[in-house]
N, CA, C and O atoms as a Maestro MAE file, in Angstrom:
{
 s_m_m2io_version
 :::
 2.0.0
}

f_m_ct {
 s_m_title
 :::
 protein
 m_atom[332] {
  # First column is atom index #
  i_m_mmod_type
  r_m_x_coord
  r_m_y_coord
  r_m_z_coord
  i_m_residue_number
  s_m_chain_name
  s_m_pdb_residue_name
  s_m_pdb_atom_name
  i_m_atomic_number
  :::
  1 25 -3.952 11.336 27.118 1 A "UNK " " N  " 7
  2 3 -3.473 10.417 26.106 1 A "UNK " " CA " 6
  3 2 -1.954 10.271 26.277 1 A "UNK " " C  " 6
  4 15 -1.231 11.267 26.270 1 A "UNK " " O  " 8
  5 25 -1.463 9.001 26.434 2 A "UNK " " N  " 7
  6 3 -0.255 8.982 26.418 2 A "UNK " " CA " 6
  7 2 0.691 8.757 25.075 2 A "UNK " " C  " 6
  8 15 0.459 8.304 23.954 2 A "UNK " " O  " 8
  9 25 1.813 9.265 25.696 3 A "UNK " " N  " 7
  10 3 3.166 9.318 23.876 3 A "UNK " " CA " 6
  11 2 3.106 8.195 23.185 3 A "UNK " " C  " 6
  12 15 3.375 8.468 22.015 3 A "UNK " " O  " 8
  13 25 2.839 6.811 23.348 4 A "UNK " " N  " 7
  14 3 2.946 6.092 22.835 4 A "UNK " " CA " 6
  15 2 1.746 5.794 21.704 4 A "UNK " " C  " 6
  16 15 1.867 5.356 20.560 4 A "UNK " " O  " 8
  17 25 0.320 6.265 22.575 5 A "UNK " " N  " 7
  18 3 -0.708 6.193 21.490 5 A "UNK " " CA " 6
  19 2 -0.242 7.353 20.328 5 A "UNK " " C  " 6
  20 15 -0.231 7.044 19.137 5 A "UNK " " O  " 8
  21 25 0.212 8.960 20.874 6 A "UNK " " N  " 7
  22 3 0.066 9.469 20.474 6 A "UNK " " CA " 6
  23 2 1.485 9.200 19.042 6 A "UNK " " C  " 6
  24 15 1.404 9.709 17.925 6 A "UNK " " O  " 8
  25 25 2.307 8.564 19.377 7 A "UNK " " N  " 7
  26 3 2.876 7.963 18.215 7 A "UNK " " CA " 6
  27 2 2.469 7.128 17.194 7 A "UNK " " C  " 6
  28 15 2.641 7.277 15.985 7 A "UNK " " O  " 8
  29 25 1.695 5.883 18.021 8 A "UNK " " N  " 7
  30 3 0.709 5.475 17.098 8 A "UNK " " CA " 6
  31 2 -0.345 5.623 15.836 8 A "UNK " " C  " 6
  32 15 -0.761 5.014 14.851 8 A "UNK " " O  " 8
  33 25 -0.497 6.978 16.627 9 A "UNK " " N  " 7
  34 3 -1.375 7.597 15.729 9 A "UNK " " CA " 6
  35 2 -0.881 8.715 14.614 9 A "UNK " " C  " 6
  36 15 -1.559 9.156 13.687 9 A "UNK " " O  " 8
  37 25 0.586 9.079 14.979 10 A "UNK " " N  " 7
  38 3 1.399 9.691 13.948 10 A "UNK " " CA " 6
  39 2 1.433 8.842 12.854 10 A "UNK " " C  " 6
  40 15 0.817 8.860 11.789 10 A "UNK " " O  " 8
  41 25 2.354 8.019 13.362 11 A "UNK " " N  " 7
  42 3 2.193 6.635 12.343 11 A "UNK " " CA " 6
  43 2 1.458 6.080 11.452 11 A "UNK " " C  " 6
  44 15 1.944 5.729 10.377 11 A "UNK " " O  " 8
  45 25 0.182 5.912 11.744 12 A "UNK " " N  " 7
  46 3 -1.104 5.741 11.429 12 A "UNK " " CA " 6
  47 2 -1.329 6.333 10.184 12 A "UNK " " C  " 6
  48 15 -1.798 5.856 9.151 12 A "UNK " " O  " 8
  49 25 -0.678 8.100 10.605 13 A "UNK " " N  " 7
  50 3 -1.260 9.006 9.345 13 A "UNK " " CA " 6
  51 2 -0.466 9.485 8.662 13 A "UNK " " C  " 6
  52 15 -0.709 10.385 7.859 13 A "UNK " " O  " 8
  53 25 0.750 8.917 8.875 14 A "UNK " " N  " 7
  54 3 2.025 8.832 8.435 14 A "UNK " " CA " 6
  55 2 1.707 7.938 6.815 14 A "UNK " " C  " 6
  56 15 1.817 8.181 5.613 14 A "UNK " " O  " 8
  57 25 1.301 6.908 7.621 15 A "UNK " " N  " 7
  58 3 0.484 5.932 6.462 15 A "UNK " " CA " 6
  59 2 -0.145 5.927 5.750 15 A "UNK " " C  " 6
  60 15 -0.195 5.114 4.826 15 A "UNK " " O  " 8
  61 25 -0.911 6.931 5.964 16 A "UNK " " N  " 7
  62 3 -2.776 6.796 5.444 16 A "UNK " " CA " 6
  63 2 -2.216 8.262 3.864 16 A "UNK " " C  " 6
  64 15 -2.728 8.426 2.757 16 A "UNK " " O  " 8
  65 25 -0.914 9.070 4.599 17 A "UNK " " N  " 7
  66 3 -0.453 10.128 3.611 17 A "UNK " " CA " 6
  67 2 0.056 9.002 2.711 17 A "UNK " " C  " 6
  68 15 -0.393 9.317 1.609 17 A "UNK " " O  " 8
  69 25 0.692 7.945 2.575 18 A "UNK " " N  " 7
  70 3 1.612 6.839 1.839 18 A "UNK " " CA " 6
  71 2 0.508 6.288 0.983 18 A "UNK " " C  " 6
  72 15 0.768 5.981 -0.180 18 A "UNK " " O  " 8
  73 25 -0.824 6.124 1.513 19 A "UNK " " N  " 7
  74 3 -1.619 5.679 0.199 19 A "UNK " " CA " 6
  75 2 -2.901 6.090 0.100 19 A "UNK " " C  " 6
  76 15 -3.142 7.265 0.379 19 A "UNK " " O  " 8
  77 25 -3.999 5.186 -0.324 20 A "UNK " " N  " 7
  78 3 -5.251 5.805 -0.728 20 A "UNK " " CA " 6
  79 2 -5.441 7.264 -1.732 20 A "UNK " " C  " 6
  80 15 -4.706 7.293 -2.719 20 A "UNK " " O  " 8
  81 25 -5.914 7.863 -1.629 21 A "UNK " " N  " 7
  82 3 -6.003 8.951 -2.938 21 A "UNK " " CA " 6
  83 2 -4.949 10.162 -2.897 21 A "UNK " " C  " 6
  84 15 -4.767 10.861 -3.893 21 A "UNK " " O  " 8
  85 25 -4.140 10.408 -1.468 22 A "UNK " " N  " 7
  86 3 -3.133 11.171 -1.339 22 A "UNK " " CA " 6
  87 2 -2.099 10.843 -1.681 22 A "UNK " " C  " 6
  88 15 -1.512 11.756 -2.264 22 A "UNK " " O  " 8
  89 25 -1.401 9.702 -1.587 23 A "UNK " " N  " 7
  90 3 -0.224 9.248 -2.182 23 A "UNK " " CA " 6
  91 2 0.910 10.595 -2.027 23 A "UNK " " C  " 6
  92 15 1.399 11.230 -2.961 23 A "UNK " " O  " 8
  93 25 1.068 10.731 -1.046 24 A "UNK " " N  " 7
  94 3 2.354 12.057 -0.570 24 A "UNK " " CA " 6
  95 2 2.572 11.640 0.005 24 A "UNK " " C  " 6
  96 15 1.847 11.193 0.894 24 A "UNK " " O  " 8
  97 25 4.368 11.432 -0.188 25 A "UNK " " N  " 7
  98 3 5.340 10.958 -0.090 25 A "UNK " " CA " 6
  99 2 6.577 12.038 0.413 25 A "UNK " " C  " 6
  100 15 7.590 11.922 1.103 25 A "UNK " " O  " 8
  101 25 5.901 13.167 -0.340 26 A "UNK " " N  " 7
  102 3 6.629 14.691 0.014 26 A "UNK " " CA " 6
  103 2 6.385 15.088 1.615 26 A "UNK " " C  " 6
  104 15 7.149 15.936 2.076 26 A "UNK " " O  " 8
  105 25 5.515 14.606 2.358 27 A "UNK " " N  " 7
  106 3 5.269 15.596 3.333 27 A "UNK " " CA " 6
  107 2 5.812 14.728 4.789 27 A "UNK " " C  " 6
  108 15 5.451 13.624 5.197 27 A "UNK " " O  " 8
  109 25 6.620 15.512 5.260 28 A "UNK " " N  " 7
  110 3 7.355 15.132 6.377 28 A "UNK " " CA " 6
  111 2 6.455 14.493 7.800 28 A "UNK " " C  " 6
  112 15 5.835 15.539 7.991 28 A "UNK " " O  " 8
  113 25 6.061 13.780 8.653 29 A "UNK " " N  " 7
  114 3 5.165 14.339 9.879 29 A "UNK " " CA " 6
  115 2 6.045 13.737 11.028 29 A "UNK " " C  " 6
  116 15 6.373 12.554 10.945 29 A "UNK " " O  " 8
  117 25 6.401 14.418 11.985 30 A "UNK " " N  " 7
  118 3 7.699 14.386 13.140 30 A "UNK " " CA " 6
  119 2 6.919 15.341 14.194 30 A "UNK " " C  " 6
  120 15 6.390 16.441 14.039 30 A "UNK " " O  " 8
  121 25 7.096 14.216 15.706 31 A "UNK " " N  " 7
  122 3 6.637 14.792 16.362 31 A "UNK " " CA " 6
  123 2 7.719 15.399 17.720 31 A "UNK " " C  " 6
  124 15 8.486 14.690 18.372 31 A "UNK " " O  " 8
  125 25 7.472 17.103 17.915 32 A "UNK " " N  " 7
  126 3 8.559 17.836 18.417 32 A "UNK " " CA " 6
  127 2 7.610 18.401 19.610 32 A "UNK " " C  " 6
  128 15 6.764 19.288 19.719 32 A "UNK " " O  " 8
  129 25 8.323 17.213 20.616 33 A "UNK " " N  " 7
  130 3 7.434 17.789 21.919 33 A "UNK " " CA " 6
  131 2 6.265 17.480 21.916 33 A "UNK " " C  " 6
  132 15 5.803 16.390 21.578 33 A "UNK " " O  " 8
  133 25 5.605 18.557 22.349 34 A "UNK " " N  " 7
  134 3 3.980 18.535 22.277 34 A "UNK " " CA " 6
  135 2 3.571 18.611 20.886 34 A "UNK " " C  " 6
  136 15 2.548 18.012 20.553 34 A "UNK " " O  " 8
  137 25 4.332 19.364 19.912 35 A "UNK " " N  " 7
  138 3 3.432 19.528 18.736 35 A "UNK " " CA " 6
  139 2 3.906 18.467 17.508 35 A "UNK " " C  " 6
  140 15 4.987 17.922 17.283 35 A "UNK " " O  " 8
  141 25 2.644 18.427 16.842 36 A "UNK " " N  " 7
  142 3 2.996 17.625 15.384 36 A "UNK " " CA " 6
  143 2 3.445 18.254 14.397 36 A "UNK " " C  " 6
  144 15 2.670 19.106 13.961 36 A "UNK " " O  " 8
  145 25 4.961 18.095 13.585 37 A "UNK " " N  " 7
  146 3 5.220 19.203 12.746 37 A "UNK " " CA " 6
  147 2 4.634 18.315 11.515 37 A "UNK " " C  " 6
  148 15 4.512 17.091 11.475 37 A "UNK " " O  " 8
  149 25 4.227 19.517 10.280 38 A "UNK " " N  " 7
  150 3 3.885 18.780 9.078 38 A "UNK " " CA " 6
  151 2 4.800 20.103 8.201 38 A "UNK " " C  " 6
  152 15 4.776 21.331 8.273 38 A "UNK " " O  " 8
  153 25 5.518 19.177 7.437 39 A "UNK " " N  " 7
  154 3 6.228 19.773 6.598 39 A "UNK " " CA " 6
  155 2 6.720 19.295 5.314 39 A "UNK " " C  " 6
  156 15 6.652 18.077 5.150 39 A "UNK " " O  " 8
  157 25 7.247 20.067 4.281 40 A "UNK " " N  " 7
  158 3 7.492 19.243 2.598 40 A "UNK " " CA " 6
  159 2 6.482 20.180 1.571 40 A "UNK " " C  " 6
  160 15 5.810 21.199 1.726 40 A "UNK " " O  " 8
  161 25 6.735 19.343 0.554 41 A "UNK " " N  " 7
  162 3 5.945 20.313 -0.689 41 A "UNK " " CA " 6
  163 2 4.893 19.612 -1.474 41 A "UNK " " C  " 6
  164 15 5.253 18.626 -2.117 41 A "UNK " " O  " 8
  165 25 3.580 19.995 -1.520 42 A "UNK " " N  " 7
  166 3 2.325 19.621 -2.177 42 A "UNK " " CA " 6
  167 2 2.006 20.243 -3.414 42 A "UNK " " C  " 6
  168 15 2.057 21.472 -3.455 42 A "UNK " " O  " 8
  169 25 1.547 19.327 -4.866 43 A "UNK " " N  " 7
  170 3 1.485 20.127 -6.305 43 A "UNK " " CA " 6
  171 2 0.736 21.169 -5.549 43 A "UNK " " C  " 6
  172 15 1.363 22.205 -5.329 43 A "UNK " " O  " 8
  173 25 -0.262 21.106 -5.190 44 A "UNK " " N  " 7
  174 3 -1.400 21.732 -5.630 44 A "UNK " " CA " 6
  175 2 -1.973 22.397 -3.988 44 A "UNK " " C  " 6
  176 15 -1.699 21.906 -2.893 44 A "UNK " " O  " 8
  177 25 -2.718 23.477 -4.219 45 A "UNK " " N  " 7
  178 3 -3.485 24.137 -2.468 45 A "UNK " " CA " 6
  179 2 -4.697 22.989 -2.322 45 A "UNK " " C  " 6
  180 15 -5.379 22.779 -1.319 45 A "UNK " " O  " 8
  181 25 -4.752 22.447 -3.356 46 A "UNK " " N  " 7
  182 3 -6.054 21.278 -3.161 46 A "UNK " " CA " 6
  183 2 -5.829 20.416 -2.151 46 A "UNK " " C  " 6
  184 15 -6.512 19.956 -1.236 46 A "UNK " " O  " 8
  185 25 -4.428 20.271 -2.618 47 A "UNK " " N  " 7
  186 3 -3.928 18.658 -1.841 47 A "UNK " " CA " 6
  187 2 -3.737 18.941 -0.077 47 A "UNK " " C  " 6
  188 15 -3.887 18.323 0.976 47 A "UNK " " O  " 8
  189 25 -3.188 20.681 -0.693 48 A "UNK " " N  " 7
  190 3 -2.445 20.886 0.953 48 A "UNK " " CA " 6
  191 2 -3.934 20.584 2.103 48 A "UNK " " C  " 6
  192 15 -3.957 19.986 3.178 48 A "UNK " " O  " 8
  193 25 -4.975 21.219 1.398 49 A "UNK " " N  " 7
  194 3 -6.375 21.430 2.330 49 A "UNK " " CA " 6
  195 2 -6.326 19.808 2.782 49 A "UNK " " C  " 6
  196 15 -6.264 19.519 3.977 49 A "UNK " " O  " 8
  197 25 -6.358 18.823 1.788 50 A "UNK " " N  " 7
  198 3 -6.819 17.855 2.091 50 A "UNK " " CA " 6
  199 2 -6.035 17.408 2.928 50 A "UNK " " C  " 6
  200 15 -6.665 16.857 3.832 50 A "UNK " " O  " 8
  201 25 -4.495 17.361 3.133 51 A "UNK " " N  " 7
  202 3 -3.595 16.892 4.159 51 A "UNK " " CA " 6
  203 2 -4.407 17.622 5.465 51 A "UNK " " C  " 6
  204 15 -5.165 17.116 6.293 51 A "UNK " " O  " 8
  205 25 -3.993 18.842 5.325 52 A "UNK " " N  " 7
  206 3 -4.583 19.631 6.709 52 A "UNK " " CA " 6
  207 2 -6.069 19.051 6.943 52 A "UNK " " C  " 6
  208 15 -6.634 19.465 7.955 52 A "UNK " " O  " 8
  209 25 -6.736 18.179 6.160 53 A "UNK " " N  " 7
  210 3 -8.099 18.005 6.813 53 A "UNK " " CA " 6
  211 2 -8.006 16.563 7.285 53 A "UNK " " C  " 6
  212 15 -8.729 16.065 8.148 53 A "UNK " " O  " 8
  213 25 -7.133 16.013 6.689 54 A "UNK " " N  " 7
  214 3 -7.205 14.668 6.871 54 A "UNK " " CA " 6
  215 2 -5.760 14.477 7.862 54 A "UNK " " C  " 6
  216 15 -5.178 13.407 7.690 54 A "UNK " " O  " 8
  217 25 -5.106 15.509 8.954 55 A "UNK " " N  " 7
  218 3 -4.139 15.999 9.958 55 A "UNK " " CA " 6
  219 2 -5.099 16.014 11.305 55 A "UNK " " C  " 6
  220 15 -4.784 15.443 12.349 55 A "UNK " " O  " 8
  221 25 -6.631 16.948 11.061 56 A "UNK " " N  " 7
  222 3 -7.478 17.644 12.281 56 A "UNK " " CA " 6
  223 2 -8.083 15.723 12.248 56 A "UNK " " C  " 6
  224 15 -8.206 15.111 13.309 56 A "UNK " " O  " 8
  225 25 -8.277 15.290 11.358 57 A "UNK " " N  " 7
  226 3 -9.342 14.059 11.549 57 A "UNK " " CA " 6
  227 2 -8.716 12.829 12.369 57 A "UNK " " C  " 6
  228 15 -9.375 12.207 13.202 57 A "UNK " " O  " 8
  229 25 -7.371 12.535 12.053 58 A "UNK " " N  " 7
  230 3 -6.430 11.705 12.286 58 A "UNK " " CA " 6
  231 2 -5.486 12.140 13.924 58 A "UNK " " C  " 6
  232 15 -5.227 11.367 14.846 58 A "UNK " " O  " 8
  233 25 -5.279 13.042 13.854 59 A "UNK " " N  " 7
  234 3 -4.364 14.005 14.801 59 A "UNK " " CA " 6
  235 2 -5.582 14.854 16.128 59 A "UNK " " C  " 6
  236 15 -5.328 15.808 16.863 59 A "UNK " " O  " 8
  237 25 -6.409 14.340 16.056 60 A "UNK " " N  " 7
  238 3 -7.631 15.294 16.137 60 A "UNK " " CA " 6
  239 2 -7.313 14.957 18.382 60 A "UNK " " C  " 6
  240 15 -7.336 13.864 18.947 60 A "UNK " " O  " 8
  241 25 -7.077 16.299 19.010 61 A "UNK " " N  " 7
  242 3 -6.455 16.689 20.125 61 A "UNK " " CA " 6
  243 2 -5.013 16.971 20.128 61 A "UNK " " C  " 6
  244 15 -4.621 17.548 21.142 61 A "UNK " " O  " 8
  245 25 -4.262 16.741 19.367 62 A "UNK " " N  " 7
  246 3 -3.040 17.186 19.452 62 A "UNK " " CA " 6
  247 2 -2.664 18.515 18.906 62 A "UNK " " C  " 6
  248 15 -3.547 19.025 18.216 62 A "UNK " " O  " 8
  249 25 -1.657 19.148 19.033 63 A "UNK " " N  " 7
  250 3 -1.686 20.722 18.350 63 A "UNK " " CA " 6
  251 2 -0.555 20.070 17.165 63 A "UNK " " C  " 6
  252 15 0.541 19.544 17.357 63 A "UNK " " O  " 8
  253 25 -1.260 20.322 15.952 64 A "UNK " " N  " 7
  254 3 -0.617 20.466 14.785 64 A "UNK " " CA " 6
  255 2 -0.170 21.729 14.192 64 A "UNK " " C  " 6
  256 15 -0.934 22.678 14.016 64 A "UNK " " O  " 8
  257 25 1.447 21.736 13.793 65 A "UNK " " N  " 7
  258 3 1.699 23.264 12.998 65 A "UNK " " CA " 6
  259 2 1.926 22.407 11.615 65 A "UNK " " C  " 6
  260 15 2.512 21.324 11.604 65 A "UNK " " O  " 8
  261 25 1.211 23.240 10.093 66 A "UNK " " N  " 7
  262 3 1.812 22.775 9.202 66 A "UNK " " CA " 6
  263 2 3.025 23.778 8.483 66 A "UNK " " C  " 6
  264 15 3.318 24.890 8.923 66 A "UNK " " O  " 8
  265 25 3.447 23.348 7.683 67 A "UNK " " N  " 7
  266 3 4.646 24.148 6.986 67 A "UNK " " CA " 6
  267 2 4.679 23.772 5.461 67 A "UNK " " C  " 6
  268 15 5.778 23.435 5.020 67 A "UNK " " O  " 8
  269 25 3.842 23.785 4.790 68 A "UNK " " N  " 7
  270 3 3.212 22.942 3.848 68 A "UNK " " CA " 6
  271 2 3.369 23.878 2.430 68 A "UNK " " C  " 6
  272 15 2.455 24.649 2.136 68 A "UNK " " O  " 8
  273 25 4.730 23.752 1.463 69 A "UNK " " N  " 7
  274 3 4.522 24.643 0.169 69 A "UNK " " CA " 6
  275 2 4.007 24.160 -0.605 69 A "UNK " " C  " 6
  276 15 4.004 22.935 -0.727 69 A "UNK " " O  " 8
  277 25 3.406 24.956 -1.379 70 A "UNK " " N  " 7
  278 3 2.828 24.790 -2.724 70 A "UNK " " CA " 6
  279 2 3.613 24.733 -3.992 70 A "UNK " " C  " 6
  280 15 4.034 25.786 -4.470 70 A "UNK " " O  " 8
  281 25 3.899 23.330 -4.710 71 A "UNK " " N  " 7
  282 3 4.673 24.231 -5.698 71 A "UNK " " CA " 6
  283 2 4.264 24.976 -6.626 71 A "UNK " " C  " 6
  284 15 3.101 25.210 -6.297 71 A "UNK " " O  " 8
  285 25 4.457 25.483 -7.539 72 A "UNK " " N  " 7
  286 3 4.388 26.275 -8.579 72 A "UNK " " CA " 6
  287 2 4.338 25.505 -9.368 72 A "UNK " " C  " 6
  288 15 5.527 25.495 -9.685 72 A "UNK " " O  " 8
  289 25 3.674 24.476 -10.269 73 A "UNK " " N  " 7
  290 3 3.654 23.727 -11.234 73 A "UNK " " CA " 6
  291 2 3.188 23.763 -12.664 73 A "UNK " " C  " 6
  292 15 3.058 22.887 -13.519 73 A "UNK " " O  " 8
  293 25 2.902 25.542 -12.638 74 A "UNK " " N  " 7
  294 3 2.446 26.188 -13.872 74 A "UNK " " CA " 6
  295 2 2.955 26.229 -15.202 74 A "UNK " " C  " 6
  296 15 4.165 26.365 -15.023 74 A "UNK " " O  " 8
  297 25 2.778 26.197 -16.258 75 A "UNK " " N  " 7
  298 3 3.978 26.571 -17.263 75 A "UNK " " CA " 6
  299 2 4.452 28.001 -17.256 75 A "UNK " " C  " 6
  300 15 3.675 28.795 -16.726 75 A "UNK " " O  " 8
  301 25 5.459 28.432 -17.689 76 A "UNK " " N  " 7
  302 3 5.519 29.596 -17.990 76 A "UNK " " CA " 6
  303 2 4.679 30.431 -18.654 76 A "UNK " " C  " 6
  304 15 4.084 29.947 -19.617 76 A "UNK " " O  " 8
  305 25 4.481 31.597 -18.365 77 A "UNK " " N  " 7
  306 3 3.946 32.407 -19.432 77 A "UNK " " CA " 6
  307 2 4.069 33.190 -20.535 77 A "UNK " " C  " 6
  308 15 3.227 33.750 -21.237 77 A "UNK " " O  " 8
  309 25 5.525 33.126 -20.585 78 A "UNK " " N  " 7
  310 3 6.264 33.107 -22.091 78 A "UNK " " CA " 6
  311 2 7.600 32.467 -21.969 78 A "UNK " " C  " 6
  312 15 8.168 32.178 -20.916 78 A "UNK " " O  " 8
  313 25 8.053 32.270 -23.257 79 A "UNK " " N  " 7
  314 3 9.597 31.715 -22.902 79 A "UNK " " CA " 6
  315 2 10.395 32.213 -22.627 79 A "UNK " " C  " 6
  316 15 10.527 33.433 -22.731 79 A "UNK " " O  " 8
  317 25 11.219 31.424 -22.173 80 A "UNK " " N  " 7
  318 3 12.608 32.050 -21.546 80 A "UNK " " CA " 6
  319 2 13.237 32.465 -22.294 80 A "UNK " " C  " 6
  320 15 12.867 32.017 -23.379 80 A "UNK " " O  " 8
  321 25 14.263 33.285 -22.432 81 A "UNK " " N  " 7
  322 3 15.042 33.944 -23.587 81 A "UNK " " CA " 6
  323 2 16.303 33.589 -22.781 81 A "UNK " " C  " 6
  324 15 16.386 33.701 -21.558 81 A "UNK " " O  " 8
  325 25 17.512 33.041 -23.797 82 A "UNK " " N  " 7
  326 3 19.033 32.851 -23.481 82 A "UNK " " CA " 6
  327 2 19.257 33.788 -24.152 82 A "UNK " " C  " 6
  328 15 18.818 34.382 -25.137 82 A "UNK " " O  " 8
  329 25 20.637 33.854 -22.883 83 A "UNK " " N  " 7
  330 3 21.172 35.287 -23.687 83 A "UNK " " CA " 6
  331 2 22.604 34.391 -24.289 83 A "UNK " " C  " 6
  332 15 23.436 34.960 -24.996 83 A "UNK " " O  " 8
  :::
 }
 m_bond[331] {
  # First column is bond index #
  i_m_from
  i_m_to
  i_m_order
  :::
  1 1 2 1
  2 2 3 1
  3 3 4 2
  4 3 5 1
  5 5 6 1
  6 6 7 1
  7 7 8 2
  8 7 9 1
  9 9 10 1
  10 10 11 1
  11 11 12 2
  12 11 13 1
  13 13 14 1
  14 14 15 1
  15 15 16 2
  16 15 17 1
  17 17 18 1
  18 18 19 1
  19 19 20 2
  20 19 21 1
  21 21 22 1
  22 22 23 1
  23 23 24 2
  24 23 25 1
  25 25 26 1
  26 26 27 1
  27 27 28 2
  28 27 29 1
  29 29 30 1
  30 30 31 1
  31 31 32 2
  32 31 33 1
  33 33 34 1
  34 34 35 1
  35 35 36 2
  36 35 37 1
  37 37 38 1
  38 38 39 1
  39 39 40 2
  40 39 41 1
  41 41 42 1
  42 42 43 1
  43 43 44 2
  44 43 45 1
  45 45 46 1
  46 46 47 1
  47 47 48 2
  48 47 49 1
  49 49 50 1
  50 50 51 1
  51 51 52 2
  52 51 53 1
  53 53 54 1
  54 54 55 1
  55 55 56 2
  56 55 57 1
  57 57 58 1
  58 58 59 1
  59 59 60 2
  60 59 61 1
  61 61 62 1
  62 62 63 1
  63 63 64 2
  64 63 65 1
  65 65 66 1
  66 66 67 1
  67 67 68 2
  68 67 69 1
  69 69 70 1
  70 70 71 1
  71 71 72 2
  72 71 73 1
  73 73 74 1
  74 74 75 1
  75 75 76 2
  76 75 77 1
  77 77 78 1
  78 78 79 1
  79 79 80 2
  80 79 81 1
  81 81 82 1
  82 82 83 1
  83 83 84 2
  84 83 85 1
  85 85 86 1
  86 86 87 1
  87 87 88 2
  88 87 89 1
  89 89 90 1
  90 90 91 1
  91 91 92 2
  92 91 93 1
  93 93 94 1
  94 94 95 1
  95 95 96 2
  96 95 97 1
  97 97 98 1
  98 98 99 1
  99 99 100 2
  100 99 101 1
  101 101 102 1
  102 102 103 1
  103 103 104 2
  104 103 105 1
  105 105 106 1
  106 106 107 1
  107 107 108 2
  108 107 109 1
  109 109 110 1
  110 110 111 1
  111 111 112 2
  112 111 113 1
  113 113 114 1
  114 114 115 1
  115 115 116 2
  116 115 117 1
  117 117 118 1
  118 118 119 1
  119 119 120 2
  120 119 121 1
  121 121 122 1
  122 122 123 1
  123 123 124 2
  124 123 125 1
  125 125 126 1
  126 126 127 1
  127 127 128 2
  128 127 129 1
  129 129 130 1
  130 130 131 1
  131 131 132 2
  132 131 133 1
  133 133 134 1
  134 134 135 1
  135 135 136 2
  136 135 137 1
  137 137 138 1
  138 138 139 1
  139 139 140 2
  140 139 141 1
  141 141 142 1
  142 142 143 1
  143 143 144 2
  144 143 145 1
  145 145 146 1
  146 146 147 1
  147 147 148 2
  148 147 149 1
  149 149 150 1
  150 150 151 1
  151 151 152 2
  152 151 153 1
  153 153 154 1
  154 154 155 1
  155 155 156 2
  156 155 157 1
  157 157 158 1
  158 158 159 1
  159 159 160 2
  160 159 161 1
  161 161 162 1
  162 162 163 1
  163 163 164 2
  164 163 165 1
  165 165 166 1
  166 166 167 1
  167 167 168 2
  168 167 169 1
  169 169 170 1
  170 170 171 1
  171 171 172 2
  172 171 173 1
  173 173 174 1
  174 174 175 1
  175 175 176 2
  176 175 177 1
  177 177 178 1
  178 178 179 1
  179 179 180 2
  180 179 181 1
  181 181 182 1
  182 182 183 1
  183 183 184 2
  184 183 185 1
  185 185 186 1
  186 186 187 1
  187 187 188 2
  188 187 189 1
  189 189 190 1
  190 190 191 1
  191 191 192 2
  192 191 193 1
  193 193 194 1
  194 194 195 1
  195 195 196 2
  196 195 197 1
  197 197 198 1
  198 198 199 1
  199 199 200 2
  200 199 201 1
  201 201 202 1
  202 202 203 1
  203 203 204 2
  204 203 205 1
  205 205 206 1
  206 206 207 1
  207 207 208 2
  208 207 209 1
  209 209 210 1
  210 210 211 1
  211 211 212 2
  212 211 213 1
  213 213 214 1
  214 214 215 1
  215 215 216 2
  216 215 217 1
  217 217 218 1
  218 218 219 1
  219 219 220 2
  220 219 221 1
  221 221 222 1
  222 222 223 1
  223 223 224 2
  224 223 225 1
  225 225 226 1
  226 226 227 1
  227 227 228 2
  228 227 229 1
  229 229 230 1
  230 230 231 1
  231 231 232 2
  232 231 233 1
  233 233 234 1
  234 234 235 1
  235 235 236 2
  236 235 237 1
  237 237 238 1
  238 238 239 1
  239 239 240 2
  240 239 241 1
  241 241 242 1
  242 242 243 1
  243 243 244 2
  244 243 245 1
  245 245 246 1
  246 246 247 1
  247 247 248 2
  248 247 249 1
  249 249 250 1
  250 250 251 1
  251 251 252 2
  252 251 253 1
  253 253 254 1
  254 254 255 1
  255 255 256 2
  256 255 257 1
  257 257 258 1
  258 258 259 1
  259 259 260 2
  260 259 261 1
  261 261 262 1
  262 262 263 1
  263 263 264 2
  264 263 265 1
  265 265 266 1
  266 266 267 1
  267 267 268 2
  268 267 269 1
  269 269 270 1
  270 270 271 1
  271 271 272 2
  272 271 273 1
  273 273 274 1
  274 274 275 1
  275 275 276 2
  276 275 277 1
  277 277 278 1
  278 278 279 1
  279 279 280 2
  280 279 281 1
  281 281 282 1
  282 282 283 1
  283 283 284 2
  284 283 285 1
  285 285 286 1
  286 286 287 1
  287 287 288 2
  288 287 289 1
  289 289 290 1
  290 290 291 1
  291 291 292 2
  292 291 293 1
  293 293 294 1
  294 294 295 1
  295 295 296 2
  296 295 297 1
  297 297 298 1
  298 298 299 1
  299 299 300 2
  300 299 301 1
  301 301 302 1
  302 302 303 1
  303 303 304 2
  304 303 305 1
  305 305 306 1
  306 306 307 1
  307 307 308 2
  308 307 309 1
  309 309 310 1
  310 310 311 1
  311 311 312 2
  312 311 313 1
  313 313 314 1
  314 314 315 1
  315 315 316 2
  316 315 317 1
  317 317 318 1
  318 318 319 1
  319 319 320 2
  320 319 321 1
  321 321 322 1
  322 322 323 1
  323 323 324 2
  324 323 325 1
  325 325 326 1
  326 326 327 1
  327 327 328 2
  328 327 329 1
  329 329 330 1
  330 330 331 1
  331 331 332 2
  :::
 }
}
C-alpha cells in the first residue's frame, strides 16, 4: 500500500472521528513514519474502545499506537473545603 492511500485513509478517519455518533474532536490522528499515532482525551473508556475499534476497522494493516486519556468526569465525592 502506498503513503498516499495510506493518507487517504488517515483522513478518511480523521473524518468519520468529526462526525456520526463519535463526534471527537479531542483526538489527535498524525501519521509518524510507519505508525499511526492516536492521541487526546475521551469522556468516557466507552468512547476510547469505540475509537480503538473504529482505528483496527478504518486503519486496518497499518500499526496503530493509541495514547488515549480518559477523563475523570465524575463529581466529587465530597466537597472541597477552603481553607
Amino acid at each position: 500500500m502506498d503513503s498516499g492511500e495510506n493518507e487517504y485513509r488517515i483522513a478518511r478517519f480523521r473524518e468519520r472521528l468529526a462526525r456520526d455518533d463519535t463526534a471527537e474532536l479531542g483526538v489527535r490522528v498524525e501519521a509518524r513514519g510507519e505508525v499511526v499515532l492516536l492521541t487526546g482525551t475521551v469522556p468516557t473508556a466507552g468512547e476510547r474502545e469505540e475509537i480503538l475499534r473504529l482505528a483496527e476497522t478504518e486503519l486496518a494493516g497499518l500499526l496503530v499506537r493509541a495514547d488515549l486519556t480518559v477523563a475523570c468526569i465524575d463529581p466529587p465525592e465530597r466537597p472541597e473545603e477552603l481553607l
